[in-house]
PDB file of C-alpha atoms in Angstrom:
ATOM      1  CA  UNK A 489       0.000   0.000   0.000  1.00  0.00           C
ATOM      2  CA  UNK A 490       1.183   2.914  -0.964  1.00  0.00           C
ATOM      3  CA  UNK A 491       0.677   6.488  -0.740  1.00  0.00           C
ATOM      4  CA  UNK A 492       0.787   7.844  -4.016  1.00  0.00           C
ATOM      5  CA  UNK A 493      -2.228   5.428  -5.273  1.00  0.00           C
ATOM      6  CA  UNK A 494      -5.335   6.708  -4.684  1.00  0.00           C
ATOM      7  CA  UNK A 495      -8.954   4.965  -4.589  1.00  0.00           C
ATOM      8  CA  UNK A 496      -7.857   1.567  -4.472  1.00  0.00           C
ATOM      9  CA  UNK A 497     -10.488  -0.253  -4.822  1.00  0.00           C
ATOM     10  CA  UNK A 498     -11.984  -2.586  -1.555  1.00  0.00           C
ATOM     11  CA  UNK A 499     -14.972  -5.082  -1.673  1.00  0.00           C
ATOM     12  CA  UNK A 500     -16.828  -4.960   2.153  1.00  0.00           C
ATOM     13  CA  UNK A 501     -17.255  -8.950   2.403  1.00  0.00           C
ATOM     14  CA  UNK A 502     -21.411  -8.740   4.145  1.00  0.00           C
ATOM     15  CA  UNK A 503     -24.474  -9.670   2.987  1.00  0.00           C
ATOM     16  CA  UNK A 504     -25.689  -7.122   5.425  1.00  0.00           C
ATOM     17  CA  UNK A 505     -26.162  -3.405   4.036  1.00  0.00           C
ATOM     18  CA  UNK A 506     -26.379  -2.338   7.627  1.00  0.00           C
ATOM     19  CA  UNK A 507     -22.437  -2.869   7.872  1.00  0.00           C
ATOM     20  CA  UNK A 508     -21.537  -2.265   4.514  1.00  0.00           C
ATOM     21  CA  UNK A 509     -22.485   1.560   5.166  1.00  0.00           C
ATOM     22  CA  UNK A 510     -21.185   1.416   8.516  1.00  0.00           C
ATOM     23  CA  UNK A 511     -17.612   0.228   7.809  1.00  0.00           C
ATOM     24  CA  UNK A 512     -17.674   2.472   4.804  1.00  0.00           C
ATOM     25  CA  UNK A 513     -18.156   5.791   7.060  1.00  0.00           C
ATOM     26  CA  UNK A 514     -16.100   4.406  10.052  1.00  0.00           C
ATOM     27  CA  UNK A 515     -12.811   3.601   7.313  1.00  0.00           C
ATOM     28  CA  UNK A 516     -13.190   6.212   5.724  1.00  0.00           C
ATOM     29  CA  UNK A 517     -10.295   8.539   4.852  1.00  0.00           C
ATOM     30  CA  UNK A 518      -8.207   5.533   3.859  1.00  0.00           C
ATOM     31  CA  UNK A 519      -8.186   6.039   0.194  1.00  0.00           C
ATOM     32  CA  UNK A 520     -10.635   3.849  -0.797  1.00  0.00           C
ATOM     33  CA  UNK A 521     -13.223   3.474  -3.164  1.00  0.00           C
ATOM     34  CA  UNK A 522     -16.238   1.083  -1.143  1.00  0.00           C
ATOM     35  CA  UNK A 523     -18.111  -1.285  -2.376  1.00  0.00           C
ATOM     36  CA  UNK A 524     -20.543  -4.252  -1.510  1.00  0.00           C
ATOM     37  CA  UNK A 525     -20.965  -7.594  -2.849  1.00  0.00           C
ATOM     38  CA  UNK A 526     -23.272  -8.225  -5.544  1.00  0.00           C
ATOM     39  CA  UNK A 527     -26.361  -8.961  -4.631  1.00  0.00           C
ATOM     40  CA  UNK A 528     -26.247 -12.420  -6.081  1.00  0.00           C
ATOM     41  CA  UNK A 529     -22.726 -13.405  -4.127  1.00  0.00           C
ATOM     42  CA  UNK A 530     -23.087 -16.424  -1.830  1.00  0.00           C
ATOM     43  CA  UNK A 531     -21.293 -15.964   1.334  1.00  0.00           C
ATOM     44  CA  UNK A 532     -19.515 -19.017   2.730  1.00  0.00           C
ATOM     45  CA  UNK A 533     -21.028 -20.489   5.812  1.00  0.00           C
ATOM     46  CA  UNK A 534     -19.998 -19.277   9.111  1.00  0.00           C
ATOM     47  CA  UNK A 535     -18.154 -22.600  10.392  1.00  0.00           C
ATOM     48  CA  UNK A 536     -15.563 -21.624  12.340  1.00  0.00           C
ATOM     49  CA  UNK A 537     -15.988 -21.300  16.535  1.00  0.00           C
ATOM     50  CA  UNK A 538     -14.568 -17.700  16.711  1.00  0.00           C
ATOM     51  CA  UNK A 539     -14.882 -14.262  15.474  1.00  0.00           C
ATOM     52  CA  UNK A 540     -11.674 -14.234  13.655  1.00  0.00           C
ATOM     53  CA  UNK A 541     -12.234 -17.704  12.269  1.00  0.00           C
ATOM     54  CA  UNK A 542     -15.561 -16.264  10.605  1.00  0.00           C
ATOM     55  CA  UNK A 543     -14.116 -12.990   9.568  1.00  0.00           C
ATOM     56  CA  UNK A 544     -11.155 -14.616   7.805  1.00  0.00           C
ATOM     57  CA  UNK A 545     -13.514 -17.446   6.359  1.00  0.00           C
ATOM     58  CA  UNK A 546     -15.337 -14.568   4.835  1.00  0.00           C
ATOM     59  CA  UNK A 547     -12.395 -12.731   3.697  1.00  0.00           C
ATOM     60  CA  UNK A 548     -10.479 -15.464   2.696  1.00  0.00           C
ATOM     61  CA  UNK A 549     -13.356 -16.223  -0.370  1.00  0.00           C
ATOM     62  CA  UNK A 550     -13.342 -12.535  -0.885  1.00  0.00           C
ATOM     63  CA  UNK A 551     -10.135 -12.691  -1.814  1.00  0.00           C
ATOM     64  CA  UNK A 552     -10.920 -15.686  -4.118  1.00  0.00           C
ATOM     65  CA  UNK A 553     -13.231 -13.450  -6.288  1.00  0.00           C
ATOM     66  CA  UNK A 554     -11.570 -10.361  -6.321  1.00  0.00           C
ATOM     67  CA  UNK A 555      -7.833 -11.107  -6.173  1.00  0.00           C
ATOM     68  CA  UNK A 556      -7.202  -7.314  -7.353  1.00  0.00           C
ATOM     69  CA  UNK A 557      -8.837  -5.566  -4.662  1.00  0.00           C
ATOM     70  CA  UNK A 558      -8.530  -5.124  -1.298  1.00  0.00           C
ATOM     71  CA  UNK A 559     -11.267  -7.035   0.595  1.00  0.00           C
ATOM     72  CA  UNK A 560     -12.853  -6.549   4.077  1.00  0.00           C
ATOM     73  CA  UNK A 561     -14.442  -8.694   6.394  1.00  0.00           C
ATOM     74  CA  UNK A 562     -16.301  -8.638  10.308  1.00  0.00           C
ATOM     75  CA  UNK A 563     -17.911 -11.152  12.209  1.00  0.00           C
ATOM     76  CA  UNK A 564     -18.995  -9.417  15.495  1.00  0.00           C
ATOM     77  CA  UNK A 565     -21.355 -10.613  18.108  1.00  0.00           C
ATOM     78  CA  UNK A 566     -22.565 -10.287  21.021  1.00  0.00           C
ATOM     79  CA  UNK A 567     -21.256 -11.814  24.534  1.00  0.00           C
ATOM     80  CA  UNK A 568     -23.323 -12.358  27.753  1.00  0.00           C
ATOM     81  CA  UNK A 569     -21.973 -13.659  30.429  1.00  0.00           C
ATOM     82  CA  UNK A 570     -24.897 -14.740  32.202  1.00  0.00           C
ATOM     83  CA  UNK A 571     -24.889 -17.159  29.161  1.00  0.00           C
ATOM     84  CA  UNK A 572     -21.408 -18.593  29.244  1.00  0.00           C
ATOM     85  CA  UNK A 573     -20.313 -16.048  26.152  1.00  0.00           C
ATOM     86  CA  UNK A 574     -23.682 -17.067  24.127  1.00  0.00           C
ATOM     87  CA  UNK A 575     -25.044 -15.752  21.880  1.00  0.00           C
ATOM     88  CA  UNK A 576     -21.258 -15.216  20.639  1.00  0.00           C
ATOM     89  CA  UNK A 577     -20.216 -16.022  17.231  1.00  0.00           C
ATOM     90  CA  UNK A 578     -23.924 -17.134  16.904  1.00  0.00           C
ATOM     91  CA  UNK A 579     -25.305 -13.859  17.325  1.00  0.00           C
ATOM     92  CA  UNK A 580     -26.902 -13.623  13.920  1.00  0.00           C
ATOM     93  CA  UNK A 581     -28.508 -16.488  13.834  1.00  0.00           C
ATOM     94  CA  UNK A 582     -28.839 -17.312  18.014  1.00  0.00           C
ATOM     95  CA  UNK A 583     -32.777 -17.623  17.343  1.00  0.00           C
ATOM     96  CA  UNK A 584     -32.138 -20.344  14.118  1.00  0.00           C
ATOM     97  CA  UNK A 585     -30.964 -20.223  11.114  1.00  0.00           C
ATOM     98  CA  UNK A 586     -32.814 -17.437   9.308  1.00  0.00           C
ATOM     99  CA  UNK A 587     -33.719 -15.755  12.048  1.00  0.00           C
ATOM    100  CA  UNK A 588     -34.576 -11.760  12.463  1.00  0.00           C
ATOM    101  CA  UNK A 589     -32.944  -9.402  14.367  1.00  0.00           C
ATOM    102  CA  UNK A 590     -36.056  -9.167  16.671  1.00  0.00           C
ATOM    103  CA  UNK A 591     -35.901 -12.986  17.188  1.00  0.00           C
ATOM    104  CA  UNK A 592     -32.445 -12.708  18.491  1.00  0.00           C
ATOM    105  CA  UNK A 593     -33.248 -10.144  20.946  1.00  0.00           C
ATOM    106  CA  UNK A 594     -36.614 -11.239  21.929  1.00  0.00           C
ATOM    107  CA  UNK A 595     -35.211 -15.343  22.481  1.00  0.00           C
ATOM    108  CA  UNK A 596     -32.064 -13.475  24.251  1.00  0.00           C
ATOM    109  CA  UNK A 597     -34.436 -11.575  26.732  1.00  0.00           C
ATOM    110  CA  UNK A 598     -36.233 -14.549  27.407  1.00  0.00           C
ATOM    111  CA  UNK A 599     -32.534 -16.471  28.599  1.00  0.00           C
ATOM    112  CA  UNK A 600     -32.350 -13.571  30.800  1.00  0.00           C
ATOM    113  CA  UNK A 601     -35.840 -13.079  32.349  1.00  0.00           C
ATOM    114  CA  UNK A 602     -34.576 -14.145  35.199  1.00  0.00           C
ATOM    115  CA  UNK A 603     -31.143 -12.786  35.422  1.00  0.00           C
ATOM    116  CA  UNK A 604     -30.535  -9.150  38.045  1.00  0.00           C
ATOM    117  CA  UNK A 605     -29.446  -6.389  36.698  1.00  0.00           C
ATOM    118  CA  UNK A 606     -25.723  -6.585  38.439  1.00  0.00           C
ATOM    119  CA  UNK A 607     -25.371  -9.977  36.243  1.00  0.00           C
ATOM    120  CA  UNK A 608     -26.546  -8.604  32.828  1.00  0.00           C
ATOM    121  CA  UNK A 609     -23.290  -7.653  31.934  1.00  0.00           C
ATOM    122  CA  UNK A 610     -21.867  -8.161  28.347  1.00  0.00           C
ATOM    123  CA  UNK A 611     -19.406  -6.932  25.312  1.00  0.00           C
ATOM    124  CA  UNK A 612     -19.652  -6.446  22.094  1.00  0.00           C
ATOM    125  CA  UNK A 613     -17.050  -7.863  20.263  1.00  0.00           C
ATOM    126  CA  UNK A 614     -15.642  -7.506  16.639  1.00  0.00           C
ATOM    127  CA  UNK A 615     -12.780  -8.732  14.518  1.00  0.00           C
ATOM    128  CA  UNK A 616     -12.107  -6.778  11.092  1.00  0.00           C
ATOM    129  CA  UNK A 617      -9.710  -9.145   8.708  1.00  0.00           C
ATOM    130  CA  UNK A 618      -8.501  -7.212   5.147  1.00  0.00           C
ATOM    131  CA  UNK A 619      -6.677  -8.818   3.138  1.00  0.00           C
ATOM    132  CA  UNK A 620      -4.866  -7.078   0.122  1.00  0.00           C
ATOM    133  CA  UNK A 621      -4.296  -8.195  -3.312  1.00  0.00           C
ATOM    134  CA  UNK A 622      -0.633  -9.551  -2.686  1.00  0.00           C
ATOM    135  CA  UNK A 623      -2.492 -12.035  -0.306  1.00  0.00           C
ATOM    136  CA  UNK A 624      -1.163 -10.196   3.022  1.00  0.00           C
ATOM    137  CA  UNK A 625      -3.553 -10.459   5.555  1.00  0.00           C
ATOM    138  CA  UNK A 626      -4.216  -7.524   8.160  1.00  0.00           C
ATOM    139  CA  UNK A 627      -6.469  -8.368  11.655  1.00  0.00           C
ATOM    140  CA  UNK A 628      -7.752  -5.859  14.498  1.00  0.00           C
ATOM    141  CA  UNK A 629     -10.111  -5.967  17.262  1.00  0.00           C
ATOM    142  CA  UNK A 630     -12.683  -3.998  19.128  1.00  0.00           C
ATOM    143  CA  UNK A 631     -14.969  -4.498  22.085  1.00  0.00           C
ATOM    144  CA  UNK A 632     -17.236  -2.264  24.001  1.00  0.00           C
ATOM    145  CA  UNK A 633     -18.686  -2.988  27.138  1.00  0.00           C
ATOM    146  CA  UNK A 634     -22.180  -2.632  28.810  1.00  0.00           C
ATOM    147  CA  UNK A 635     -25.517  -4.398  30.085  1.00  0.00           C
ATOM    148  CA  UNK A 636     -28.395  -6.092  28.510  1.00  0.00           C
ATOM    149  CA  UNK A 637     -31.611  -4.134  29.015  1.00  0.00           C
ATOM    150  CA  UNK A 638     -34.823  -5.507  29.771  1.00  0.00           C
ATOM    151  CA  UNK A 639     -36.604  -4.413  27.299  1.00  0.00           C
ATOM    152  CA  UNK A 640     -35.645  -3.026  23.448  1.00  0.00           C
ATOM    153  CA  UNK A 641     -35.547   0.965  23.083  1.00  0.00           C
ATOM    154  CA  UNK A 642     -34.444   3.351  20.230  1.00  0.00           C
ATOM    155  CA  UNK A 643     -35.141   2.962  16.172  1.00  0.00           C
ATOM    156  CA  UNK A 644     -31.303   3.572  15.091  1.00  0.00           C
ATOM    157  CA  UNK A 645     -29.058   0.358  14.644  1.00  0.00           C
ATOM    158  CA  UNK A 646     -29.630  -2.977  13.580  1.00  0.00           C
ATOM    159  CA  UNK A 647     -29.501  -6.200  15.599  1.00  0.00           C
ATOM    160  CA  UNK A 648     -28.929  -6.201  19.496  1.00  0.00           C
ATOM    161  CA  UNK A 649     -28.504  -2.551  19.416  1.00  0.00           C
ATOM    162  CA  UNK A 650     -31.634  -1.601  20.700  1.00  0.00           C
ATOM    163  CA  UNK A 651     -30.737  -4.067  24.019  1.00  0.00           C
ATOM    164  CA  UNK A 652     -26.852  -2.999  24.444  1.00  0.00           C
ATOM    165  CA  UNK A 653     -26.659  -0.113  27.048  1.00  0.00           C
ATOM    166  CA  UNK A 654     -22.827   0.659  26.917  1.00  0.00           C
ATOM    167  CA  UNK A 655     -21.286   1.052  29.673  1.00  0.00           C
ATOM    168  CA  UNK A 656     -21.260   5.128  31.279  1.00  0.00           C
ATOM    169  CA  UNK A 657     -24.420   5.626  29.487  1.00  0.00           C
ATOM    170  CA  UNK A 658     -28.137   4.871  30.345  1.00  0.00           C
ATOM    171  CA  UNK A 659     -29.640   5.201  26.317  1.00  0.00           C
ATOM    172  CA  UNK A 660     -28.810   1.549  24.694  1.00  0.00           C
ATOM    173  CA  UNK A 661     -27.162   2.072  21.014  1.00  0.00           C
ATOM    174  CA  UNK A 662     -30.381   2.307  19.445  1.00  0.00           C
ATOM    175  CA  UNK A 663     -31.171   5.240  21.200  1.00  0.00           C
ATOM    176  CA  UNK A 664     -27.723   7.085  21.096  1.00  0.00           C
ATOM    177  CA  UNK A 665     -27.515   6.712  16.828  1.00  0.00           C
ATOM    178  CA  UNK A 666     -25.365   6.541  14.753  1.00  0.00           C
ATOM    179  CA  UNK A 667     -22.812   9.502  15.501  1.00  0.00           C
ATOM    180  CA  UNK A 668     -22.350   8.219  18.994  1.00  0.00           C
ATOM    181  CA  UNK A 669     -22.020   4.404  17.822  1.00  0.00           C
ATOM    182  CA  UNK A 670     -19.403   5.457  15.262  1.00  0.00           C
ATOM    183  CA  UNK A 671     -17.549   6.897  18.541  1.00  0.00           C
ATOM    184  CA  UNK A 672     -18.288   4.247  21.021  1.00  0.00           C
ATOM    185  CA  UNK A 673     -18.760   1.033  19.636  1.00  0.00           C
ATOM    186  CA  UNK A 674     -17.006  -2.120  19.037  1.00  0.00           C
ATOM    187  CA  UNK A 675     -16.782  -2.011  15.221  1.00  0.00           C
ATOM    188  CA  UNK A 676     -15.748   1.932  15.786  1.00  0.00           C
ATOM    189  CA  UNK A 677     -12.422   0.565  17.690  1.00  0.00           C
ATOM    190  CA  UNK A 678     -11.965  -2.430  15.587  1.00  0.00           C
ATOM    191  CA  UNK A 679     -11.892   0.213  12.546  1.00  0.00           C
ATOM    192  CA  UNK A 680      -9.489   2.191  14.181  1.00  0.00           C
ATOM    193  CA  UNK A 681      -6.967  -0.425  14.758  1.00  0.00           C
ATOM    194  CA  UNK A 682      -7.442  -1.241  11.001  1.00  0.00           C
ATOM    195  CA  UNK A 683      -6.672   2.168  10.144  1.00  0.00           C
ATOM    196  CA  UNK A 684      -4.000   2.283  12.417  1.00  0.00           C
ATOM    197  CA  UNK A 685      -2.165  -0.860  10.506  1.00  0.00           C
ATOM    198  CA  UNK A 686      -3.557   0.046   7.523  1.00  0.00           C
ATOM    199  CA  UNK A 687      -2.178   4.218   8.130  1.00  0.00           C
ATOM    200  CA  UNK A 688       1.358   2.403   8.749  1.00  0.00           C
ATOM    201  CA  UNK A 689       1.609   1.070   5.620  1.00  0.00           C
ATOM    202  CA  UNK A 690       1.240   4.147   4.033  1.00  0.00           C
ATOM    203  CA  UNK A 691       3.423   6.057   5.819  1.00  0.00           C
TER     204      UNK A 691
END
């Protein structure tokens, strides 16, 4: 990577538009041009048991298609202790293959119906993996902590957003938005280390 090339080209490996837009505002300022998969691409299946397993599973086929771009991949999830870690690298599909977002939060607020507030703790985890077209591969991480709610609040975010109250706040991501997710959250640090690496090269 180099500094005099500009608008390299990089292919966000999701089927979800949610973080496609996300990682695009969050990396942005690295001199590239964003773009999603087609809407016909078939994603690999998730088989690995950890969140940089998935994310490099993801980039790795990326990387298969488009061996002259960059590519960019997440897996992120969700981590509750009260559940031993679940829903974890299952968090898109904790309710079943196929599942919404609001049956993942409404089958994870059933697990803890029962659970005090002073155990609802949890993180938000998230491994970025880009790999560039000479096959170098390039990981960071990013967590945020905070507590499960009891009930969903807020319209802004997708998945457990509107159940994640980060921790030094009382609003759950949903109801916080956007601007303060791109500060606070878990892809928002995970982005930052990959600009960091990514900023390094270029130097």
């Amino acid at each position: 990577m180099t500094s005099g090339s500009a608008h390299r080209r990089a292919i966000i490996c999701t089927g979800n538009p949610h973080k496609v837009e996300e990682l695009g505002e969050l990396l942005a300022g690295l001199d590239f041009a964003f773009s999603a998969l087609p809407a016909d691409a078939v994603l690999p299946p998730e088989t690995a048991d950890s969140f940089v397993g998935n994310a490099r599973i993801k980039a790795e086929a990326g990387h298969d298609s488009y061996p002259d771009a960059w590519v960019i991949a997440d897996d992120s999830g969700l981590i509750v202790d009260a559940l031993d870690g679940a829903p974890g690298v299952w968090s898109a599909r904790f309710a079943g293959d196929g599942a919404s977002d609001q049956d993942n939060v409404d089958l994870l607020l059933e697990r803890l119906a029962g659970t005090p507030d002073a155990e609802r703790t949890a993180r938000f985890a998230c491994v970025l993996v880009a790999i560039a077209p000479d096959g170098s591969e390039h990981v960071a991480e990013g967590f945020v902590e905070g507590v499960v709610a009891r009930a969903p609040a807020g319209d802004s975010g997708f998945g457990y957003d509107p159940v994640f109250v980060p921790l030094g706040h009382t609003e759950s991501f949903a109801e916080l938005g956007s601007h303060a997710k791109a500060q606070l959250s878990h892809r928002a640090h995970a982005a930052q280390a990959l600009r960091d690496q990514l900023g390094e090269l270029s130097a």
